[in-house]
Short mmCIF file of C-alpha atoms in Angstrom, two decimals:
data_model
loop_
_atom_site.label_atom_id
_atom_site.label_comp_id
_atom_site.label_asym_id
_atom_site.label_seq_id
_atom_site.Cartn_x
_atom_site.Cartn_y
_atom_site.Cartn_z
CA MET A 1 127.82 42.08 10.71
CA ASP A 2 126.26 45.57 12.29
CA MET A 3 126.45 46.86 15.31
CA ASP A 4 123.71 45.74 16.99
CA ALA A 5 124.17 41.96 15.90
CA LEU A 6 127.62 42.62 17.74
CA LYS A 7 125.69 44.11 20.77
CA ARG A 8 123.17 41.21 20.77
CA GLN A 9 126.10 38.75 20.60
CA ALA A 10 127.76 40.36 23.44
CA ALA A 11 124.34 40.00 25.46
CA ALA A 12 123.69 36.31 24.75
CA ARG A 13 127.22 35.23 25.97
CA ALA A 14 126.65 36.86 29.24
CA LEU A 15 123.61 35.24 29.17
CA GLU A 16 125.83 32.39 29.50
CA GLU A 17 126.80 33.28 33.19
CA VAL A 18 123.11 33.48 34.18
CA ARG A 19 121.88 30.42 36.99
CA ASP A 20 118.24 29.65 38.11
CA GLY A 21 117.42 31.35 41.05
CA MET A 22 120.27 34.44 40.31
CA LYS A 23 119.10 38.25 41.63
CA LEU A 24 120.28 40.16 38.82
CA GLY A 25 120.88 43.86 37.95
CA LEU A 26 119.39 44.86 34.80
CA GLY A 27 121.53 47.36 32.87
CA THR A 28 120.32 50.74 30.44
CA GLY A 29 121.27 51.09 27.24
CA SER A 30 120.86 49.45 23.60
CA THR A 31 123.01 46.59 24.33
CA ALA A 32 121.57 46.13 27.76
CA LYS A 33 118.16 45.73 26.36
CA HIS A 34 119.39 42.83 24.15
CA PHE A 35 120.15 41.36 27.19
CA VAL A 36 116.52 41.99 28.98
CA GLU A 37 115.07 40.58 25.63
CA LEU A 38 117.19 37.47 25.73
CA LEU A 39 117.09 36.87 29.37
CA GLY A 40 113.00 37.61 28.82
CA GLU A 41 112.99 34.38 26.21
CA LYS A 42 114.91 32.04 29.15
CA VAL A 43 112.10 33.12 32.11
CA ARG A 44 109.49 31.75 29.33
CA THR A 45 111.11 28.46 29.33
CA GLY A 46 111.41 28.52 32.87
CA LEU A 47 114.52 30.15 34.08
CA LYS A 48 113.60 31.34 37.39
CA VAL A 49 115.42 34.84 38.23
CA VAL A 50 114.36 37.95 39.69
CA GLY A 51 115.78 41.47 38.29
CA VAL A 52 116.39 45.00 39.64
CA PRO A 53 115.89 47.47 36.71
CA THR A 54 118.38 50.60 36.47
CA SER A 55 116.19 52.78 34.68
CA GLU A 56 112.47 53.09 34.04
CA VAL A 57 112.98 52.58 30.55
CA THR A 58 114.72 49.22 31.20
CA ARG A 59 111.84 48.39 33.92
CA ALA A 60 109.28 48.98 30.93
CA ASP A 61 111.67 46.54 28.87
CA ALA A 62 111.67 44.01 31.52
CA ILE A 63 107.84 44.14 32.05
CA ARG A 64 106.99 43.88 28.06
CA CYS A 65 109.53 40.93 28.12
CA GLY A 66 108.44 38.89 31.32
CA VAL A 67 111.43 39.07 33.69
CA PRO A 68 110.23 39.22 37.10
CA LEU A 69 111.26 42.20 39.09
CA THR A 70 112.17 43.72 42.55
CA THR A 71 113.51 46.52 44.35
CA LEU A 72 117.11 47.00 46.68
CA ASP A 73 114.64 47.75 49.14
CA ASP A 74 113.08 44.49 49.06
CA ILE A 75 116.51 42.60 48.43
CA ASP A 76 120.01 44.55 49.38
CA HIS A 77 122.27 41.97 47.54
CA LEU A 78 122.45 40.87 43.69
CA ASP A 79 124.31 37.87 42.19
CA LEU A 80 125.42 39.60 38.88
CA THR A 81 124.69 42.76 37.11
CA VAL A 82 124.89 42.80 33.10
CA ASP A 83 124.90 46.24 32.07
CA GLY A 84 126.58 48.10 29.04
CA ALA A 85 129.52 51.07 28.87
CA ASP A 86 130.43 54.27 26.59
CA GLU A 87 134.06 53.41 27.11
CA ILE A 88 136.12 50.40 28.65
CA ASP A 89 139.85 50.71 29.55
CA PRO A 90 142.52 47.65 30.21
CA ALA A 91 141.79 48.05 33.79
CA LEU A 92 138.07 47.37 33.18
CA ASN A 93 137.29 51.19 34.46
CA LEU A 94 134.48 52.53 32.88
CA ILE A 95 132.61 55.76 31.75
CA LYS A 96 128.82 54.99 31.85
CA GLY A 97 125.88 57.48 31.70
CA GLY A 98 125.17 58.25 28.11
CA GLY A 99 121.81 57.12 28.65
CA GLY A 100 121.25 59.20 31.84
CA ALA A 101 121.04 56.42 34.18
CA LEU A 102 124.55 56.34 36.02
CA LEU A 103 123.29 56.87 39.54
CA ARG A 104 120.58 54.14 39.41
CA GLU A 105 123.35 51.65 37.33
CA LYS A 106 125.97 52.45 40.02
CA ILE A 107 124.27 51.67 42.99
CA VAL A 108 122.92 48.49 41.26
CA ALA A 109 126.34 47.36 40.71
CA ALA A 110 128.02 48.31 44.10
CA ALA A 111 124.95 45.89 45.15
CA SER A 112 126.17 42.84 43.30
CA ASP A 113 128.66 40.19 43.94
CA ARG A 114 129.89 40.67 39.97
CA MET A 115 129.09 43.19 37.10
CA ILE A 116 129.50 41.82 33.65
CA VAL A 117 130.20 44.65 31.07
CA ILE A 118 128.88 44.06 27.40
CA ALA A 119 129.61 45.93 24.56
CA ASP A 120 130.51 45.79 21.03
CA GLU A 121 134.60 46.43 20.72
CA SER A 122 134.33 49.82 19.77
CA LYS A 123 134.07 50.62 23.59
CA TRP A 124 137.47 49.31 24.16
CA VAL A 125 139.71 51.95 24.66
CA GLU A 126 143.38 52.30 26.12
CA VAL A 127 142.76 55.67 28.04
CA LEU A 128 139.36 56.74 29.22
CA GLY A 129 137.90 59.96 28.00
CA ARG A 130 137.41 60.16 24.20
CA PHE A 131 133.62 59.91 25.45
CA PRO A 132 132.43 63.04 27.37
CA LEU A 133 132.25 62.30 31.21
CA PRO A 134 128.64 62.21 32.18
CA VAL A 135 128.30 63.89 35.78
CA GLU A 136 125.01 64.05 37.35
CA VAL A 137 124.43 67.61 39.59
CA ILE A 138 121.85 69.04 41.43
CA PRO A 139 120.66 72.49 39.57
CA PHE A 140 120.95 74.65 42.87
CA GLY A 141 124.17 76.39 43.07
CA LEU A 142 124.87 74.91 39.42
CA ALA A 143 127.93 77.42 38.79
CA ALA A 144 129.63 76.69 42.17
CA THR A 145 129.29 73.12 41.31
CA ARG A 146 131.08 73.41 37.86
CA ALA A 147 133.99 75.93 39.09
CA ALA A 148 134.57 72.91 41.92
CA MET A 149 134.42 70.36 39.16
CA ALA A 150 137.02 72.31 37.12
CA ARG A 151 139.43 72.40 40.12
CA ALA A 152 138.80 68.52 40.37
CA PHE A 153 139.96 68.40 36.78
CA ALA A 154 142.80 70.36 37.02
CA GLN A 155 143.94 68.39 40.15
CA SER A 156 143.93 65.32 38.22
CA GLY A 157 145.42 66.48 35.14
CA ALA A 158 142.45 66.67 32.88
CA SER A 159 140.67 69.97 31.17
CA GLY A 160 137.50 70.34 28.73
CA GLU A 161 134.26 72.02 28.13
CA MET A 162 131.26 71.13 30.23
CA VAL A 163 127.83 71.18 29.03
CA ILE A 164 124.71 70.94 30.35
CA ARG A 165 122.87 67.74 28.60
CA GLN A 166 120.09 68.99 26.80
CA GLY A 167 116.41 66.73 26.54
CA LYS A 168 114.73 66.50 23.23
CA ASP A 169 112.32 69.41 24.24
CA GLY A 170 115.51 71.47 24.25
CA HIS A 171 115.50 72.17 27.97
CA ALA A 172 117.86 70.25 30.25
CA PHE A 173 117.54 67.00 30.55
CA VAL A 174 116.48 65.49 33.84
CA THR A 175 117.49 62.10 35.29
CA ASP A 176 114.98 59.55 36.57
CA GLY A 177 116.08 60.95 40.09
CA GLY A 178 115.20 64.57 39.11
CA HIS A 179 118.61 65.74 38.46
CA TRP A 180 120.30 67.28 35.64
CA ILE A 181 123.86 65.97 33.40
CA ILE A 182 127.13 68.26 33.06
CA ASP A 183 129.02 66.21 29.72
CA ALA A 184 132.50 66.90 30.24
CA HIS A 185 134.20 66.56 27.08
CA LEU A 186 137.72 65.67 28.64
CA GLY A 187 139.38 63.96 25.63
CA ARG A 188 141.85 62.15 28.11
CA ILE A 189 141.62 61.12 31.78
CA GLY A 190 144.93 60.01 32.69
CA ASP A 191 143.95 59.09 36.43
CA ALA A 192 140.46 57.87 36.23
CA PRO A 193 140.65 56.71 40.04
CA ARG A 194 141.95 60.25 41.13
CA LEU A 195 139.70 62.07 39.34
CA ALA A 196 136.40 60.06 40.53
CA ALA A 197 137.53 60.35 43.83
CA LEU A 198 137.68 64.24 43.33
CA LEU A 199 134.41 64.16 41.77
CA SER A 200 132.68 62.26 44.50
CA VAL A 201 133.59 64.98 47.41
CA ILE A 202 131.96 67.70 45.69
CA PRO A 203 128.64 68.62 47.61
CA GLY A 204 126.05 69.53 44.43
CA VAL A 205 127.62 66.17 42.48
CA VAL A 206 124.93 63.64 42.95
CA GLU A 207 127.00 61.26 41.18
CA HIS A 208 129.42 60.93 38.12
CA GLY A 209 129.99 58.23 35.28
CA LEU A 210 133.31 56.84 36.01
CA PHE A 211 133.09 53.49 37.42
CA ILE A 212 136.18 52.53 39.00
CA GLY A 213 136.52 48.71 40.41
CA LEU A 214 132.90 47.76 39.54
CA GLY A 215 133.26 45.98 36.59
CA THR A 216 134.60 42.23 37.20
CA SER A 217 134.57 40.88 33.63
CA ALA A 218 133.75 42.32 29.89
CA VAL A 219 132.28 40.65 27.20
CA LEU A 220 133.40 42.86 23.59
CA ALA A 221 131.85 41.57 20.44
CA GLY A 222 133.81 42.53 17.44
CA ALA A 223 134.12 41.06 13.68
CA GLN A 224 136.45 38.33 14.68
CA GLY A 225 133.99 37.42 17.39
CA ILE A 226 133.86 37.39 21.37
CA ARG A 227 136.38 38.18 23.87
CA VAL A 228 136.39 37.97 27.22
CA VAL A 229 138.18 40.31 29.62
CA GLU A 230 138.64 39.67 33.33
CA ARG A 231 139.72 42.47 35.56
CA ARG A 232 143.35 42.15 36.51
#
C-alpha cells in the first residue's frame, strides 16, 4: 500500500470520532487534507459540523469540499482538532510545522478539547528531533534571536545547524502570519518539554513546532493496519 493510501486510512479512522454538531479544528498538510476531503463527503450526506482551518491552504480545501467554516473570533472553543504531524513520540509530543502553519495549528489545537493526530507509521519515533524543528520568528533582530535559540538548545542538551527556510522563489519562506521560519537540525531532542519552555520565552520567537501535551490520541496507519495510541 502506498503512503498516500495509508494517510487516507488514518484520516478515515479519525473521521469516525466526528459527531453531528461538532466544532472542528481542521489541520494542515497532506494527511489533514485527506481528512478535510472525507469530511466534505460526510457533510454532503447531511453531517452538520463547522470547521476552523489552520491555514489559508486548508481554508481553500474546505471551501472546495463544502465544509462550513467559522473562526476563533466567532467561537472560542472547539470539540476536536484533527491534524497531522512530522514526528510523534510515545508521550504524544509532536514536531509540527513542516508545512509552515505551526502558529495557527497550535492556536487551534490549544482551543480544542481533544486533538487527534493522524499519520502514517513512519512519523512515529522514540525520540523527537530527526525531523528539523521549525521555529517561527520575527525577521527583526534575527541574529539576536538565533543566538538566544542556540543558548536554549545548549541548555536543553541539544545542538545543530539553524537554517532559514526558503520558499519556491528562493527567498525566505513567509508564513500566513507574515513571519519567517528557522529549521533547527538537532538530530535528537532529549528533553522536548524543557526545550519548548526555553524557546517560548525568547522575544523574537513567535512560536515553535514542539507540541507538548496537546495531542490526546494518535491514529497511525501502516502495512499491518491502524494503530490508535492514547496519551498516557
